[in-house]
CSV table of C-alpha atoms in Angstrom, one decimal:
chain,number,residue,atom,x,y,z
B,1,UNK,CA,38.6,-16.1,35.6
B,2,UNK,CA,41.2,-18.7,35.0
B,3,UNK,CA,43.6,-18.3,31.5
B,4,UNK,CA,43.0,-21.2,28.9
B,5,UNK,CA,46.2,-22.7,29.1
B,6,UNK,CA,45.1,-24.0,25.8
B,7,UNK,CA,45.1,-20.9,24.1
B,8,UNK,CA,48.1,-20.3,21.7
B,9,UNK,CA,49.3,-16.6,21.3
B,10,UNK,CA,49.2,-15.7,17.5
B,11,UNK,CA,51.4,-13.6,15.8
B,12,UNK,CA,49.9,-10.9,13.2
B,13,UNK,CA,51.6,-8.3,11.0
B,14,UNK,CA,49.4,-5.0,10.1
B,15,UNK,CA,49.0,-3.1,7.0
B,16,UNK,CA,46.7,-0.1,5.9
B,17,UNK,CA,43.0,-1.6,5.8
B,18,UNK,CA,40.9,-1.6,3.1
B,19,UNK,CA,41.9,1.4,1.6
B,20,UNK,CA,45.0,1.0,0.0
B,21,UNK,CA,44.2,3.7,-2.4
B,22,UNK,CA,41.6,5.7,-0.9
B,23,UNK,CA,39.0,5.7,2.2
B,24,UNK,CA,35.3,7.5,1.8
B,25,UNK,CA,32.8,8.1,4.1
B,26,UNK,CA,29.2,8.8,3.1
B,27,UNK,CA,26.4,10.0,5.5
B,28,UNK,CA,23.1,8.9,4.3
B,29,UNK,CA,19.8,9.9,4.9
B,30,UNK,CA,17.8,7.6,7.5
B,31,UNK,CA,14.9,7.4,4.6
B,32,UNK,CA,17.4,6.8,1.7
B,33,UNK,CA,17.2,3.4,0.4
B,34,UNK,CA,18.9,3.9,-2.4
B,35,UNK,CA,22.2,5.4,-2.3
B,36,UNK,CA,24.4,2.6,-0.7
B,37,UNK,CA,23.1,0.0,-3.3
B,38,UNK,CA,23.9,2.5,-6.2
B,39,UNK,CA,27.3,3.6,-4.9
B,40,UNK,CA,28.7,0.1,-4.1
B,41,UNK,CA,28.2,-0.3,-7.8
B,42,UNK,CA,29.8,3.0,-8.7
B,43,UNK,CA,32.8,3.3,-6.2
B,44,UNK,CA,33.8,-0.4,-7.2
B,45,UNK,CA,37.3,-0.1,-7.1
B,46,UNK,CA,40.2,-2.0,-6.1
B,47,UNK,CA,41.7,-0.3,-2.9
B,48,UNK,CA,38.8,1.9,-2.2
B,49,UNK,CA,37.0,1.5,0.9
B,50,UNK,CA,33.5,3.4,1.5
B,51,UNK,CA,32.2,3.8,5.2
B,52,UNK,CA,28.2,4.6,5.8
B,53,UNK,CA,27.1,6.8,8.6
B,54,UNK,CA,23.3,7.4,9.1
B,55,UNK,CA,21.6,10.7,9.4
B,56,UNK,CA,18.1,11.5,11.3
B,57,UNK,CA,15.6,12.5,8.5
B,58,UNK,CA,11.7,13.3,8.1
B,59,UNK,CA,9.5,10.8,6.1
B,60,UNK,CA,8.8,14.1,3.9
B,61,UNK,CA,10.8,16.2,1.5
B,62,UNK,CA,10.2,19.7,2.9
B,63,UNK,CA,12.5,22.5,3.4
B,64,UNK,CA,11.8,22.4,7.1
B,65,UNK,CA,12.9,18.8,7.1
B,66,UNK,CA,15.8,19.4,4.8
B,67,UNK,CA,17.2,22.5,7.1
B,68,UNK,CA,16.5,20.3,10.1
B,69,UNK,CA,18.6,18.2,9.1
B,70,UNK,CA,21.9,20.4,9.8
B,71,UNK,CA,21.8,20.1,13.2
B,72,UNK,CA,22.8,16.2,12.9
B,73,UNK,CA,25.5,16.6,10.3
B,74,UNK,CA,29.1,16.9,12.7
B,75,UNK,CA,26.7,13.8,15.1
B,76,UNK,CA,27.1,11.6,11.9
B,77,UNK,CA,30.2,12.2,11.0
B,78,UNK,CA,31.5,11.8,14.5
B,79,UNK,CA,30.0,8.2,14.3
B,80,UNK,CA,32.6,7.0,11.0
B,81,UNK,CA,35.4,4.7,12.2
B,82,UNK,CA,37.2,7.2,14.0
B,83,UNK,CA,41.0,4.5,13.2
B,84,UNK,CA,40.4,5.6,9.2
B,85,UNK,CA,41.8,8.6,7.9
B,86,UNK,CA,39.1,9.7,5.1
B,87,UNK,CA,40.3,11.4,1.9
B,88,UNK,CA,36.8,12.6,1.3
B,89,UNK,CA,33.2,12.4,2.8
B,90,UNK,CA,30.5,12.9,1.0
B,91,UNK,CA,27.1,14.2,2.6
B,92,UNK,CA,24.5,12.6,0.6
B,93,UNK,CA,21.4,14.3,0.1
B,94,UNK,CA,21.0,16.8,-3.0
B,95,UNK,CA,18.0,19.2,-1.6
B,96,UNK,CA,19.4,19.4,1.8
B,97,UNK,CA,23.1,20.6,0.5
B,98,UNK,CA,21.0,23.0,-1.4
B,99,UNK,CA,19.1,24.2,1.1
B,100,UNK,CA,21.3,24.6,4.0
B,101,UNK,CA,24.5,25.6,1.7
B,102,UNK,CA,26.8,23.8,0.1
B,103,UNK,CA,29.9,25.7,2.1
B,104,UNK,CA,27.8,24.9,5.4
B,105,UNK,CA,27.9,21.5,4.9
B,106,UNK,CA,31.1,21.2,3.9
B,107,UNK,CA,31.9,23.4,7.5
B,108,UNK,CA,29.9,21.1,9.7
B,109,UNK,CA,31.6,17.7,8.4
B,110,UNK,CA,35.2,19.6,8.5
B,111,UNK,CA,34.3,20.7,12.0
B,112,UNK,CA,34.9,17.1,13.1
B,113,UNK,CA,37.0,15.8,9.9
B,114,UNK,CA,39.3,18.8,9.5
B,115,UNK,CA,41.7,16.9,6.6
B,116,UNK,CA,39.1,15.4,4.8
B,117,UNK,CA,37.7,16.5,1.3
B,118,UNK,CA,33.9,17.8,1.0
B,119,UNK,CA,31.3,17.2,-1.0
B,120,UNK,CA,27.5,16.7,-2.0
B,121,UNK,CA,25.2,15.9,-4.8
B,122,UNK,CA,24.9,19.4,-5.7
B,123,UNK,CA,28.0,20.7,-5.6
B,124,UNK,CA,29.4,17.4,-7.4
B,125,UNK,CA,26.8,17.6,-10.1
B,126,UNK,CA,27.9,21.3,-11.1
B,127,UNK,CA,31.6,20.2,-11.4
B,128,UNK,CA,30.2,16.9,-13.5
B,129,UNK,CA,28.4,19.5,-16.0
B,130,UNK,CA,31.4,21.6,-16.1
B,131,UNK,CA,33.8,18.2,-16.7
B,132,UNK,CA,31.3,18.0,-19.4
B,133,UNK,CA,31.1,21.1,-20.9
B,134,UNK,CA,27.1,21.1,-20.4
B,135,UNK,CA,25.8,24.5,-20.2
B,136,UNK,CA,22.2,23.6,-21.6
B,137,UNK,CA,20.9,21.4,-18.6
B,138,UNK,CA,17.6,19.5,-18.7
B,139,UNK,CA,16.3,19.3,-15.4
B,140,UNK,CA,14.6,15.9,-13.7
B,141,UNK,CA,13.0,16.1,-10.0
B,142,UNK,CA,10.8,14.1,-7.7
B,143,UNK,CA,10.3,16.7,-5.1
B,144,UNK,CA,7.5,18.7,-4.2
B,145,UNK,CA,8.0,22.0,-6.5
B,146,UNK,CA,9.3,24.2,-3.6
B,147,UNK,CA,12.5,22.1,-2.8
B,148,UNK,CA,12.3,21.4,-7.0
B,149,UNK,CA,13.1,25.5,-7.7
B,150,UNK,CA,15.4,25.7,-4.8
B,151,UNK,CA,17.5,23.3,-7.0
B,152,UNK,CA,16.9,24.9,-10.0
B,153,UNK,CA,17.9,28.1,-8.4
B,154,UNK,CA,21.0,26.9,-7.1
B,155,UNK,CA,22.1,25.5,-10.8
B,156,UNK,CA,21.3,28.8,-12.3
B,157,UNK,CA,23.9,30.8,-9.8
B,158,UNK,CA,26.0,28.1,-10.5
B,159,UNK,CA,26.4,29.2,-13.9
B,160,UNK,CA,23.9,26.6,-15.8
B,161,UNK,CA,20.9,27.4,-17.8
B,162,UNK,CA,17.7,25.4,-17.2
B,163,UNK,CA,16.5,24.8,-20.7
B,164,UNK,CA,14.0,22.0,-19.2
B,165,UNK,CA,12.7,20.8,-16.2
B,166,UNK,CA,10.1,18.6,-14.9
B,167,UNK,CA,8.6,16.9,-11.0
B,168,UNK,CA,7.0,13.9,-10.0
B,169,UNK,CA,5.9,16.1,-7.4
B,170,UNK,CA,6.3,14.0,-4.3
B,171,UNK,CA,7.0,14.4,-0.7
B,172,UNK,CA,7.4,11.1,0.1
B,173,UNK,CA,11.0,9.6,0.4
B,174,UNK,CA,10.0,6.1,0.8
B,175,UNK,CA,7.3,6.6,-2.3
B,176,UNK,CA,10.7,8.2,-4.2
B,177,UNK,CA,12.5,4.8,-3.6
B,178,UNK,CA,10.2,2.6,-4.9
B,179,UNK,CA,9.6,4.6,-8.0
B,180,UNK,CA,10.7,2.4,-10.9
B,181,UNK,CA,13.2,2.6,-13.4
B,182,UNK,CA,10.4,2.4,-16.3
B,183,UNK,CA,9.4,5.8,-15.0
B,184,UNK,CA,12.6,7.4,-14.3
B,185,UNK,CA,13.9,6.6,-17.9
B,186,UNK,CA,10.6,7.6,-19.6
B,187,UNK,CA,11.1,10.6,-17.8
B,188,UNK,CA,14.4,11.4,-18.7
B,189,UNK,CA,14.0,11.2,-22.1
B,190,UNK,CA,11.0,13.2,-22.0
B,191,UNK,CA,12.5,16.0,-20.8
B,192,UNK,CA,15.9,15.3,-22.6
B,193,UNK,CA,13.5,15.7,-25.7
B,194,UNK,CA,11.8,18.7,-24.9
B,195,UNK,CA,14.1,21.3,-25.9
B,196,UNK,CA,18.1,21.1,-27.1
B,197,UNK,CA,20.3,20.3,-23.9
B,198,UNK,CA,24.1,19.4,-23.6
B,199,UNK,CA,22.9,16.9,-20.3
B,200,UNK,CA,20.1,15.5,-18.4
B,201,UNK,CA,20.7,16.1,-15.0
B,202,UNK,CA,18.7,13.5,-12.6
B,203,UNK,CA,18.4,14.7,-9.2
B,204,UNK,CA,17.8,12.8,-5.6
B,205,UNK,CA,19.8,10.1,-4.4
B,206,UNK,CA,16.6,7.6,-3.3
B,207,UNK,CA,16.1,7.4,-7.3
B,208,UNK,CA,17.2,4.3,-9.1
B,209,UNK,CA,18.8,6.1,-11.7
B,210,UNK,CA,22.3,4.1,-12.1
B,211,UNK,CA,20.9,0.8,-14.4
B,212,UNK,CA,19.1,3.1,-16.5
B,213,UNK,CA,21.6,6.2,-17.3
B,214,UNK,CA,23.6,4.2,-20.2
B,215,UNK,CA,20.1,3.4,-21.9
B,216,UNK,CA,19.1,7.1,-21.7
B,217,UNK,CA,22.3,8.1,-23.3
B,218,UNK,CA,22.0,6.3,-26.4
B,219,UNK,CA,18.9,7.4,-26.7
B,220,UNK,CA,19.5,11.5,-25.9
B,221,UNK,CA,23.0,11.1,-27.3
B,222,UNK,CA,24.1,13.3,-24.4
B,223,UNK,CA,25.1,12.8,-21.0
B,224,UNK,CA,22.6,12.0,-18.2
B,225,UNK,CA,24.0,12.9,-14.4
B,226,UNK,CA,22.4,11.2,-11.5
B,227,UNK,CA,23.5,12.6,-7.6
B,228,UNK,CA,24.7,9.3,-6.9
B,229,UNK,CA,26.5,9.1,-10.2
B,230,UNK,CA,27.6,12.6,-10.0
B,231,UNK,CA,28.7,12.6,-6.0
B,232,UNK,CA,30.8,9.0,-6.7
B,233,UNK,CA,32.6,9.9,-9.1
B,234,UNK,CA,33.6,13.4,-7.9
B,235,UNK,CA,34.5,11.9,-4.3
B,236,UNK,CA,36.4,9.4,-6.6
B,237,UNK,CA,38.1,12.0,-8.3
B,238,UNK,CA,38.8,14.2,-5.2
B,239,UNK,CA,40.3,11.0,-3.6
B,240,UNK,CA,42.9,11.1,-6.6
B,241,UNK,CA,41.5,8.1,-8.6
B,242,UNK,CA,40.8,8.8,-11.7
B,243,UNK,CA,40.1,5.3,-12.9
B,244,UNK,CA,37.5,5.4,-16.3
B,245,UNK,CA,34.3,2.6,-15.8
B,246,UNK,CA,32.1,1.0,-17.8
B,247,UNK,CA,28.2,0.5,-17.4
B,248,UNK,CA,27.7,3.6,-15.6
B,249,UNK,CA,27.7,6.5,-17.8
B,250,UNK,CA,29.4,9.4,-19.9
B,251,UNK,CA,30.8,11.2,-16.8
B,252,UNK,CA,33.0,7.9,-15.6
B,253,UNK,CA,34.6,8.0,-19.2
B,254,UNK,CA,36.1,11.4,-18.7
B,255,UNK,CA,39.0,12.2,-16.3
């Protein structure tokens, strides 16, 4: 093939990309339709660049489909923009951290992303409740009640006492995202009003919890924490930004 004489060479300079303050990479479930919507709203910060990866997942919220899923975790990874250098990744599913360990995770993403940071919903909602000073922890869940006590299992080794807790009972991801935010905020505060807490804590990131969490606050008068709330901010704040925002809770008020 012949060159286009026409063509004029261009000159270009370079600079650092997007993330001029920070670069994050997310792995989201293949069924979550949820998570990427929420976080573009909560990592909305100048200089901060978020990356998606997709991860195989069952249609169904089961432990076996949650374990499963641990096999896949280094594949994602591997398949972020391999030119960025990530300050943290978050792996985003709060059952499946819980069930295949939170340091296993973190080993499986480092395995292919040895510099960058670590973490999940789970682990990022326990430091959230201890930024907090919550203790007393009202409990919110759309899972079936096996992978439901798993969780609450893993917050009472962390340290917290379930004073509260209640299920929508489903199995269903694509049911769990099209849950509305009526229900999720009638639940909250339901359970928020059962018995004294010092937080709500709202787990499962294919619930639209974000729009609804400042609305549950005022009513509760303590802090709600979402996985998607709870995993931005603390990839946020492992990232070194430590920028306060409104709209989106208690948490994103506290540095």
């Amino acid at each position: 093939m012949q060159a286009d004489d026409s063509m004029i060479d261009l000159e270009f300079d370079l600079d650092r990309g997007v993330g001029t303050r920070a670069n994050l990479g997310l792995i989201v479930l293949q069924t979550d339709e949820t998570i990427e919507p929420e976080f573009r709203q909560l990592t909305a910060v100048d200089g901060v660049a978020l990356y998606h990866s997709r991860i195989p997942s069952g249609a169904e919220v089961t432990p076996e489909t949650l374990s499963g899923m641990q096999d896949d975790i280094a594949r994602s990874v591997s398949l972020l923009p391999a030119a960025v250098e990530f300050d943290v990744i978050g792996y985003g599913c709060t059952s499946a951290a819980s069930v295949i360990g939170e340091s296993a995770v973190e080993a499986l993403v480092q395995s292919v992303r040895p510099t960058a940071k670590v973490t999940n919903p789970i682990t990022a909602t326990k430091a959230a409740l201890s930024k907090l000073g919550a203790q007393r922890v009202a409990f919110v869940s759309p899972y079936i009640a096996e992978v439901s006590s798993s969780l609450r299992n893993t917050l009472t080794e962390g340290g917290f006492d379930i004073v509260s807790a209640g299920t929508f009972n489903e199995s269903s991801d694509s049911v769990v995202a099209r849950m509305t935010e009526a229900s999720i905020l009638a639940a909250i505060i339901k359970l928020g009003q059962q018995l004294p807490c010092d937080a709500v804590f709202v787990s499962c990131t294919n619930l639209r919890v974000a729009n609804v969490i400042e609305q549950a606050e005022a009513k509760l008068d303590v802090p709600v924490i979402s996985s998607n709330q709870a995993m931005a901010w603390h990839m946020l704040r492992l990232a070194g930004i430590n920028d306060s925002a409104q709209g989106v809770g208690k948490l994103f008020s506290e540095y």
